[in-house]
Amino acid sequence: MTTYNITMTKQTKTAKPRAVPQDRRKKVAGNSQAKGAVKKTAGAESPYHHGDLHGALLKAAEIVLERDGLSGLTLRAVAREAGVSHAAPTHHFGDLTGLVSELAAIGFRNFNATMTAAGASGTTPLESALARAKAYLAYARAQPGMYQLMFRTERLDMTRPNLREAANASFAGLASVVGAHHPGNVATDALTIEQAAQIARTWSLVHGFTMLTLDGRLTDILRRLPDGTDAEKLFVEMLKITVARAMETPK
């Protein structure tokens, strides 16, 4: 009996492991790799799957701007919103000024496109001018963060070609609201004092009214008006007086 036990022990120690089928080895290896990948990804940032990271960062910046305001618009906040590393916005825009300048350029382009489309709906110069001005107010009310960023020149780099071009196009659109006709490029060429006065007068009215609306400063005036009179109706009445007079002024 003793001999038998010794023999069995020796066999146990020297026995070769059973061969694992090839398909099972592949499965085990695959599971091990998958577990390793999960461990590696768990502590890292999720990868960015979009092809246009530059555009995605600008879209993320717009979301942050409208949600958190200009004070909440930081490179880290944008990276977090886009789901990328904190270094990504710096790589694409250099710094926060670069980012907000490119974002403002998008705002000006959309702003101008909105006014241009509205102006095309009018059948007379006055109707077109009024439609453009109403579109001005509507854009600002729909995207207050973007609108206010566009006019924060101390935060923008106006030497950037994209921003300069978009802002000039927007200025030309504004000039057309008051009928400041000009044979050349009103955005860059010299203006007469009369043309400049027309533009400044109407822009002061439109921009001033828009900011009062965004800041909620017209509540007291509106509550004194007949029922059904909202900010836009009051705006149109102001424009009818100002824009009509501007168009009657000799060029």
PDB file of C-alpha atoms in Angstrom:
ATOM      1  CA  MET A   1       0.000   0.000   0.000  1.00  0.00           C
ATOM      2  CA  THR A   2       2.849   2.315   0.809  1.00  0.00           C
ATOM      3  CA  THR A   3       4.455   1.700  -2.497  1.00  0.00           C
ATOM      4  CA  TYR A   4       1.197   2.479  -4.260  1.00  0.00           C
ATOM      5  CA  ASN A   5       0.868   5.857  -2.552  1.00  0.00           C
ATOM      6  CA  ILE A   6       4.420   6.866  -3.432  1.00  0.00           C
ATOM      7  CA  THR A   7       3.830   5.898  -7.026  1.00  0.00           C
ATOM      8  CA  MET A   8       0.668   7.938  -7.282  1.00  0.00           C
ATOM      9  CA  THR A   9       2.397  10.980  -5.807  1.00  0.00           C
ATOM     10  CA  LYS A  10       5.163  10.812  -8.346  1.00  0.00           C
ATOM     11  CA  GLN A  11       2.647  10.506 -11.158  1.00  0.00           C
ATOM     12  CA  THR A  12       0.758  13.498  -9.892  1.00  0.00           C
ATOM     13  CA  LYS A  13       3.849  15.671  -9.792  1.00  0.00           C
ATOM     14  CA  THR A  14       5.068  14.730 -13.223  1.00  0.00           C
ATOM     15  CA  ALA A  15       1.738  14.597 -15.029  1.00  0.00           C
ATOM     16  CA  LYS A  16       1.490  16.959 -17.994  1.00  0.00           C
ATOM     17  CA  PRO A  17      -1.437  19.395 -18.137  1.00  0.00           C
ATOM     18  CA  ARG A  18      -4.284  18.546 -20.438  1.00  0.00           C
ATOM     19  CA  ALA A  19      -4.139  20.270 -23.790  1.00  0.00           C
ATOM     20  CA  VAL A  20      -6.610  23.144 -24.200  1.00  0.00           C
ATOM     21  CA  PRO A  21      -8.441  23.119 -27.537  1.00  0.00           C
ATOM     22  CA  GLN A  22      -7.263  25.844 -29.936  1.00  0.00           C
ATOM     23  CA  ASP A  23     -10.636  27.561 -30.197  1.00  0.00           C
ATOM     24  CA  ARG A  24     -10.872  27.744 -26.421  1.00  0.00           C
ATOM     25  CA  ARG A  25      -7.362  29.234 -26.179  1.00  0.00           C
ATOM     26  CA  LYS A  26      -8.397  31.992 -28.593  1.00  0.00           C
ATOM     27  CA  LYS A  27     -11.490  32.695 -26.547  1.00  0.00           C
ATOM     28  CA  VAL A  28      -9.541  32.923 -23.307  1.00  0.00           C
ATOM     29  CA  ALA A  29      -6.938  35.180 -24.921  1.00  0.00           C
ATOM     30  CA  GLY A  30      -9.663  37.410 -26.308  1.00  0.00           C
ATOM     31  CA  ASN A  31     -11.302  37.731 -22.915  1.00  0.00           C
ATOM     32  CA  SER A  32      -7.970  38.640 -21.331  1.00  0.00           C
ATOM     33  CA  GLN A  33      -7.368  41.329 -23.937  1.00  0.00           C
ATOM     34  CA  ALA A  34     -10.864  42.703 -23.475  1.00  0.00           C
ATOM     35  CA  LYS A  35     -10.379  42.896 -19.701  1.00  0.00           C
ATOM     36  CA  GLY A  36      -7.079  44.691 -20.230  1.00  0.00           C
ATOM     37  CA  ALA A  37      -8.717  47.166 -22.555  1.00  0.00           C
ATOM     38  CA  VAL A  38     -11.491  47.870 -20.057  1.00  0.00           C
ATOM     39  CA  LYS A  39      -8.956  48.490 -17.301  1.00  0.00           C
ATOM     40  CA  LYS A  40      -6.965  50.796 -19.543  1.00  0.00           C
ATOM     41  CA  THR A  41     -10.018  52.803 -20.627  1.00  0.00           C
ATOM     42  CA  ALA A  42     -11.593  53.022 -17.204  1.00  0.00           C
ATOM     43  CA  GLY A  43      -9.177  55.646 -15.932  1.00  0.00           C
ATOM     44  CA  ALA A  44      -8.698  57.475 -19.209  1.00  0.00           C
ATOM     45  CA  GLU A  45     -10.868  59.982 -21.100  1.00  0.00           C
ATOM     46  CA  SER A  46     -13.326  58.478 -23.499  1.00  0.00           C
ATOM     47  CA  PRO A  47     -11.986  58.845 -27.059  1.00  0.00           C
ATOM     48  CA  TYR A  48     -13.387  61.463 -29.409  1.00  0.00           C
ATOM     49  CA  HIS A  49     -15.078  59.875 -32.388  1.00  0.00           C
ATOM     50  CA  HIS A  50     -15.917  62.899 -34.566  1.00  0.00           C
ATOM     51  CA  GLY A  51     -13.875  63.716 -37.620  1.00  0.00           C
ATOM     52  CA  ASP A  52     -14.161  67.521 -37.389  1.00  0.00           C
ATOM     53  CA  LEU A  53     -12.774  68.280 -33.938  1.00  0.00           C
ATOM     54  CA  HIS A  54     -12.330  71.979 -34.760  1.00  0.00           C
ATOM     55  CA  GLY A  55     -16.016  72.356 -35.607  1.00  0.00           C
ATOM     56  CA  ALA A  56     -17.100  70.197 -32.678  1.00  0.00           C
ATOM     57  CA  LEU A  57     -15.168  72.374 -30.250  1.00  0.00           C
ATOM     58  CA  LEU A  58     -16.887  75.488 -31.601  1.00  0.00           C
ATOM     59  CA  LYS A  59     -20.273  73.808 -31.241  1.00  0.00           C
ATOM     60  CA  ALA A  60     -19.405  72.838 -27.679  1.00  0.00           C
ATOM     61  CA  ALA A  61     -18.307  76.424 -27.003  1.00  0.00           C
ATOM     62  CA  GLU A  62     -21.648  77.731 -28.245  1.00  0.00           C
ATOM     63  CA  ILE A  63     -23.498  75.338 -25.935  1.00  0.00           C
ATOM     64  CA  VAL A  64     -21.411  76.438 -22.945  1.00  0.00           C
ATOM     65  CA  LEU A  65     -21.866  80.114 -23.856  1.00  0.00           C
ATOM     66  CA  GLU A  66     -25.665  79.946 -24.039  1.00  0.00           C
ATOM     67  CA  ARG A  67     -25.902  77.766 -20.929  1.00  0.00           C
ATOM     68  CA  ASP A  68     -23.314  79.347 -18.626  1.00  0.00           C
ATOM     69  CA  GLY A  69     -22.761  82.796 -20.115  1.00  0.00           C
ATOM     70  CA  LEU A  70     -19.501  84.413 -21.162  1.00  0.00           C
ATOM     71  CA  SER A  71     -18.076  84.126 -17.648  1.00  0.00           C
ATOM     72  CA  GLY A  72     -18.483  80.350 -17.802  1.00  0.00           C
ATOM     73  CA  LEU A  73     -16.893  80.004 -21.224  1.00  0.00           C
ATOM     74  CA  THR A  74     -13.417  78.614 -20.558  1.00  0.00           C
ATOM     75  CA  LEU A  75     -11.138  76.274 -22.496  1.00  0.00           C
ATOM     76  CA  ARG A  76     -11.594  73.574 -19.867  1.00  0.00           C
ATOM     77  CA  ALA A  77     -15.387  73.930 -19.942  1.00  0.00           C
ATOM     78  CA  VAL A  78     -15.386  73.592 -23.731  1.00  0.00           C
ATOM     79  CA  ALA A  79     -13.118  70.535 -23.621  1.00  0.00           C
ATOM     80  CA  ARG A  80     -15.345  68.964 -20.986  1.00  0.00           C
ATOM     81  CA  GLU A  81     -18.472  69.633 -23.061  1.00  0.00           C
ATOM     82  CA  ALA A  82     -16.856  68.143 -26.171  1.00  0.00           C
ATOM     83  CA  GLY A  83     -15.514  65.143 -24.254  1.00  0.00           C
ATOM     84  CA  VAL A  84     -11.877  65.682 -25.212  1.00  0.00           C
ATOM     85  CA  SER A  85      -8.629  66.403 -23.409  1.00  0.00           C
ATOM     86  CA  HIS A  86      -8.090  69.821 -21.889  1.00  0.00           C
ATOM     87  CA  ALA A  87      -5.283  70.468 -24.365  1.00  0.00           C
ATOM     88  CA  ALA A  88      -7.498  70.101 -27.452  1.00  0.00           C
ATOM     89  CA  PRO A  89      -8.956  73.668 -27.533  1.00  0.00           C
ATOM     90  CA  THR A  90      -5.498  75.168 -27.034  1.00  0.00           C
ATOM     91  CA  HIS A  91      -4.143  73.092 -29.905  1.00  0.00           C
ATOM     92  CA  HIS A  92      -6.866  74.314 -32.272  1.00  0.00           C
ATOM     93  CA  PHE A  93      -7.326  77.956 -31.163  1.00  0.00           C
ATOM     94  CA  GLY A  94      -4.218  78.933 -29.231  1.00  0.00           C
ATOM     95  CA  ASP A  95      -6.006  80.562 -26.302  1.00  0.00           C
ATOM     96  CA  LEU A  96      -9.451  81.644 -25.120  1.00  0.00           C
ATOM     97  CA  THR A  97      -9.330  84.834 -27.224  1.00  0.00           C
ATOM     98  CA  GLY A  98      -8.746  82.739 -30.322  1.00  0.00           C
ATOM     99  CA  LEU A  99     -11.667  80.476 -29.475  1.00  0.00           C
ATOM    100  CA  VAL A 100     -14.188  83.231 -28.741  1.00  0.00           C
ATOM    101  CA  SER A 101     -13.071  85.182 -31.822  1.00  0.00           C
ATOM    102  CA  GLU A 102     -13.779  82.215 -34.094  1.00  0.00           C
ATOM    103  CA  LEU A 103     -17.063  81.659 -32.277  1.00  0.00           C
ATOM    104  CA  ALA A 104     -18.060  85.306 -32.759  1.00  0.00           C
ATOM    105  CA  ALA A 105     -17.277  84.992 -36.478  1.00  0.00           C
ATOM    106  CA  ILE A 106     -19.822  82.173 -36.694  1.00  0.00           C
ATOM    107  CA  GLY A 107     -22.297  84.351 -34.824  1.00  0.00           C
ATOM    108  CA  PHE A 108     -21.854  87.268 -37.208  1.00  0.00           C
ATOM    109  CA  ARG A 109     -22.254  85.014 -40.263  1.00  0.00           C
ATOM    110  CA  ASN A 110     -25.469  83.487 -38.940  1.00  0.00           C
ATOM    111  CA  PHE A 111     -26.687  86.880 -37.777  1.00  0.00           C
ATOM    112  CA  ASN A 112     -26.130  88.422 -41.202  1.00  0.00           C
ATOM    113  CA  ALA A 113     -27.676  85.432 -43.005  1.00  0.00           C
ATOM    114  CA  THR A 114     -30.774  85.774 -40.824  1.00  0.00           C
ATOM    115  CA  MET A 115     -31.163  89.468 -41.633  1.00  0.00           C
ATOM    116  CA  THR A 116     -30.480  88.940 -45.335  1.00  0.00           C
ATOM    117  CA  ALA A 117     -33.135  86.236 -45.595  1.00  0.00           C
ATOM    118  CA  ALA A 118     -35.630  88.430 -43.750  1.00  0.00           C
ATOM    119  CA  GLY A 119     -34.885  91.420 -45.977  1.00  0.00           C
ATOM    120  CA  ALA A 120     -35.539  89.359 -49.091  1.00  0.00           C
ATOM    121  CA  SER A 121     -39.100  88.778 -47.923  1.00  0.00           C
ATOM    122  CA  GLY A 122     -40.059  92.451 -48.220  1.00  0.00           C
ATOM    123  CA  THR A 123     -41.744  93.799 -51.341  1.00  0.00           C
ATOM    124  CA  THR A 124     -40.720  97.430 -50.733  1.00  0.00           C
ATOM    125  CA  PRO A 125     -37.531  98.982 -49.339  1.00  0.00           C
ATOM    126  CA  LEU A 126     -39.353  99.938 -46.144  1.00  0.00           C
ATOM    127  CA  GLU A 127     -40.761  96.424 -45.673  1.00  0.00           C
ATOM    128  CA  SER A 128     -37.337  94.916 -46.241  1.00  0.00           C
ATOM    129  CA  ALA A 129     -35.733  97.291 -43.764  1.00  0.00           C
ATOM    130  CA  LEU A 130     -38.343  96.550 -41.116  1.00  0.00           C
ATOM    131  CA  ALA A 131     -38.003  92.809 -41.693  1.00  0.00           C
ATOM    132  CA  ARG A 132     -34.232  93.010 -41.287  1.00  0.00           C
ATOM    133  CA  ALA A 133     -34.543  94.952 -38.058  1.00  0.00           C
ATOM    134  CA  LYS A 134     -37.084  92.502 -36.638  1.00  0.00           C
ATOM    135  CA  ALA A 135     -34.761  89.644 -37.557  1.00  0.00           C
ATOM    136  CA  TYR A 136     -32.001  91.490 -35.676  1.00  0.00           C
ATOM    137  CA  LEU A 137     -34.065  91.479 -32.495  1.00  0.00           C
ATOM    138  CA  ALA A 138     -35.268  87.916 -33.001  1.00  0.00           C
ATOM    139  CA  TYR A 139     -31.726  86.600 -33.373  1.00  0.00           C
ATOM    140  CA  ALA A 140     -30.584  88.314 -30.191  1.00  0.00           C
ATOM    141  CA  ARG A 141     -33.521  86.966 -28.223  1.00  0.00           C
ATOM    142  CA  ALA A 142     -32.962  83.446 -29.517  1.00  0.00           C
ATOM    143  CA  GLN A 143     -29.203  83.473 -28.836  1.00  0.00           C
ATOM    144  CA  PRO A 144     -28.506  86.118 -26.193  1.00  0.00           C
ATOM    145  CA  GLY A 145     -25.109  84.707 -25.236  1.00  0.00           C
ATOM    146  CA  MET A 146     -23.833  84.729 -28.799  1.00  0.00           C
ATOM    147  CA  TYR A 147     -25.273  88.174 -29.505  1.00  0.00           C
ATOM    148  CA  GLN A 148     -23.604  89.743 -26.493  1.00  0.00           C
ATOM    149  CA  LEU A 149     -20.294  88.022 -27.296  1.00  0.00           C
ATOM    150  CA  MET A 150     -20.323  89.503 -30.812  1.00  0.00           C
ATOM    151  CA  PHE A 151     -20.223  93.029 -29.382  1.00  0.00           C
ATOM    152  CA  ARG A 152     -17.678  92.412 -26.622  1.00  0.00           C
ATOM    153  CA  THR A 153     -14.785  93.705 -28.673  1.00  0.00           C
ATOM    154  CA  GLU A 154     -12.455  93.739 -25.661  1.00  0.00           C
ATOM    155  CA  ARG A 155     -12.699  89.935 -25.617  1.00  0.00           C
ATOM    156  CA  LEU A 156     -12.195  89.480 -29.360  1.00  0.00           C
ATOM    157  CA  ASP A 157      -9.260  89.638 -31.755  1.00  0.00           C
ATOM    158  CA  MET A 158     -10.674  91.719 -34.593  1.00  0.00           C
ATOM    159  CA  THR A 159      -7.531  91.182 -36.680  1.00  0.00           C
ATOM    160  CA  ARG A 160      -8.513  87.572 -37.352  1.00  0.00           C
ATOM    161  CA  PRO A 161      -9.607  87.313 -41.012  1.00  0.00           C
ATOM    162  CA  ASN A 162     -12.695  85.190 -40.320  1.00  0.00           C
ATOM    163  CA  LEU A 163     -14.015  87.570 -37.686  1.00  0.00           C
ATOM    164  CA  ARG A 164     -13.159  90.737 -39.594  1.00  0.00           C
ATOM    165  CA  GLU A 165     -14.849  89.491 -42.769  1.00  0.00           C
ATOM    166  CA  ALA A 166     -17.988  88.342 -40.944  1.00  0.00           C
ATOM    167  CA  ALA A 167     -18.260  91.569 -38.938  1.00  0.00           C
ATOM    168  CA  ASN A 168     -17.843  93.704 -42.068  1.00  0.00           C
ATOM    169  CA  ALA A 169     -20.585  91.782 -43.864  1.00  0.00           C
ATOM    170  CA  SER A 170     -22.866  92.301 -40.878  1.00  0.00           C
ATOM    171  CA  PHE A 171     -22.109  96.021 -40.863  1.00  0.00           C
ATOM    172  CA  ALA A 172     -22.974  96.262 -44.558  1.00  0.00           C
ATOM    173  CA  GLY A 173     -26.278  94.525 -43.839  1.00  0.00           C
ATOM    174  CA  LEU A 174     -27.001  96.988 -41.061  1.00  0.00           C
ATOM    175  CA  ALA A 175     -26.241  99.902 -43.363  1.00  0.00           C
ATOM    176  CA  SER A 176     -28.787  98.633 -45.859  1.00  0.00           C
ATOM    177  CA  VAL A 177     -31.493  98.723 -43.182  1.00  0.00           C
ATOM    178  CA  VAL A 178     -31.412 102.510 -43.204  1.00  0.00           C
ATOM    179  CA  GLY A 179     -30.880 102.805 -46.922  1.00  0.00           C
ATOM    180  CA  ALA A 180     -27.324 104.080 -46.636  1.00  0.00           C
ATOM    181  CA  HIS A 181     -26.708 103.401 -50.310  1.00  0.00           C
ATOM    182  CA  HIS A 182     -23.088 103.411 -51.352  1.00  0.00           C
ATOM    183  CA  PRO A 183     -21.587 102.688 -54.786  1.00  0.00           C
ATOM    184  CA  GLY A 184     -18.652 100.735 -53.291  1.00  0.00           C
ATOM    185  CA  ASN A 185     -18.201  98.535 -50.244  1.00  0.00           C
ATOM    186  CA  VAL A 186     -19.968 100.231 -47.357  1.00  0.00           C
ATOM    187  CA  ALA A 187     -18.167  97.932 -44.908  1.00  0.00           C
ATOM    188  CA  THR A 188     -14.715  99.230 -45.782  1.00  0.00           C
ATOM    189  CA  ASP A 189     -14.994 102.396 -47.889  1.00  0.00           C
ATOM    190  CA  ALA A 190     -15.275 105.929 -46.549  1.00  0.00           C
ATOM    191  CA  LEU A 191     -18.779 107.163 -45.667  1.00  0.00           C
ATOM    192  CA  THR A 192     -20.278 110.601 -45.866  1.00  0.00           C
ATOM    193  CA  ILE A 193     -21.264 112.162 -42.562  1.00  0.00           C
ATOM    194  CA  GLU A 194     -24.918 111.800 -43.544  1.00  0.00           C
ATOM    195  CA  GLN A 195     -24.543 108.069 -44.204  1.00  0.00           C
ATOM    196  CA  ALA A 196     -22.647 107.548 -40.974  1.00  0.00           C
ATOM    197  CA  ALA A 197     -25.310 109.478 -39.058  1.00  0.00           C
ATOM    198  CA  GLN A 198     -28.079 107.314 -40.542  1.00  0.00           C
ATOM    199  CA  ILE A 199     -26.290 104.109 -39.627  1.00  0.00           C
ATOM    200  CA  ALA A 200     -25.354 105.238 -36.115  1.00  0.00           C
ATOM    201  CA  ARG A 201     -28.840 106.557 -35.374  1.00  0.00           C
ATOM    202  CA  THR A 202     -30.640 103.386 -36.410  1.00  0.00           C
ATOM    203  CA  TRP A 203     -28.049 101.054 -34.920  1.00  0.00           C
ATOM    204  CA  SER A 204     -28.272 102.924 -31.615  1.00  0.00           C
ATOM    205  CA  LEU A 205     -32.009 102.420 -31.613  1.00  0.00           C
ATOM    206  CA  VAL A 206     -31.955  98.765 -32.644  1.00  0.00           C
ATOM    207  CA  HIS A 207     -29.049  97.728 -30.436  1.00  0.00           C
ATOM    208  CA  GLY A 208     -30.256  99.788 -27.490  1.00  0.00           C
ATOM    209  CA  PHE A 209     -33.764  98.357 -27.681  1.00  0.00           C
ATOM    210  CA  THR A 210     -32.358  94.851 -28.043  1.00  0.00           C
ATOM    211  CA  MET A 211     -30.182  95.190 -24.938  1.00  0.00           C
ATOM    212  CA  LEU A 212     -33.066  96.656 -22.931  1.00  0.00           C
ATOM    213  CA  THR A 213     -35.145  93.651 -23.951  1.00  0.00           C
ATOM    214  CA  LEU A 214     -32.448  91.120 -23.046  1.00  0.00           C
ATOM    215  CA  ASP A 215     -31.907  92.811 -19.671  1.00  0.00           C
ATOM    216  CA  GLY A 216     -35.650  92.844 -18.916  1.00  0.00           C
ATOM    217  CA  ARG A 217     -35.732  96.635 -18.665  1.00  0.00           C
ATOM    218  CA  LEU A 218     -38.897  97.152 -20.723  1.00  0.00           C
ATOM    219  CA  THR A 219     -41.257  95.315 -18.386  1.00  0.00           C
ATOM    220  CA  ASP A 220     -42.636  98.474 -16.802  1.00  0.00           C
ATOM    221  CA  ILE A 221     -43.323 100.128 -20.167  1.00  0.00           C
ATOM    222  CA  LEU A 222     -44.950  97.028 -21.645  1.00  0.00           C
ATOM    223  CA  ARG A 223     -47.326  96.533 -18.744  1.00  0.00           C
ATOM    224  CA  ARG A 224     -48.720 100.033 -19.343  1.00  0.00           C
ATOM    225  CA  LEU A 225     -49.617  99.280 -22.969  1.00  0.00           C
ATOM    226  CA  PRO A 226     -52.855  97.711 -24.271  1.00  0.00           C
ATOM    227  CA  ASP A 227     -53.240  93.967 -23.869  1.00  0.00           C
ATOM    228  CA  GLY A 228     -51.450  91.996 -26.563  1.00  0.00           C
ATOM    229  CA  THR A 229     -48.726  94.582 -27.080  1.00  0.00           C
ATOM    230  CA  ASP A 230     -45.402  92.835 -26.746  1.00  0.00           C
ATOM    231  CA  ALA A 231     -41.810  93.982 -27.193  1.00  0.00           C
ATOM    232  CA  GLU A 232     -41.791  93.235 -30.916  1.00  0.00           C
ATOM    233  CA  LYS A 233     -44.877  95.347 -31.609  1.00  0.00           C
ATOM    234  CA  LEU A 234     -43.371  98.250 -29.705  1.00  0.00           C
ATOM    235  CA  PHE A 235     -40.135  97.756 -31.632  1.00  0.00           C
ATOM    236  CA  VAL A 236     -41.910  97.868 -34.999  1.00  0.00           C
ATOM    237  CA  GLU A 237     -43.669 101.123 -34.122  1.00  0.00           C
ATOM    238  CA  MET A 238     -40.329 102.709 -33.221  1.00  0.00           C
ATOM    239  CA  LEU A 239     -38.773 101.433 -36.436  1.00  0.00           C
ATOM    240  CA  LYS A 240     -41.565 102.761 -38.627  1.00  0.00           C
ATOM    241  CA  ILE A 241     -40.785 106.258 -37.410  1.00  0.00           C
ATOM    242  CA  THR A 242     -37.004 106.062 -37.446  1.00  0.00           C
ATOM    243  CA  VAL A 243     -36.373 103.943 -40.543  1.00  0.00           C
ATOM    244  CA  ALA A 244     -38.989 105.751 -42.627  1.00  0.00           C
ATOM    245  CA  ARG A 245     -37.426 109.112 -41.793  1.00  0.00           C
ATOM    246  CA  ALA A 246     -33.951 107.811 -42.530  1.00  0.00           C
ATOM    247  CA  MET A 247     -35.052 106.647 -45.956  1.00  0.00           C
ATOM    248  CA  GLU A 248     -36.552 110.043 -46.698  1.00  0.00           C
ATOM    249  CA  THR A 249     -33.248 111.791 -45.916  1.00  0.00           C
ATOM    250  CA  PRO A 250     -31.464 112.912 -49.110  1.00  0.00           C
ATOM    251  CA  LYS A 251     -28.443 110.720 -49.856  1.00  0.00           C
TER     252      LYS A 251
END
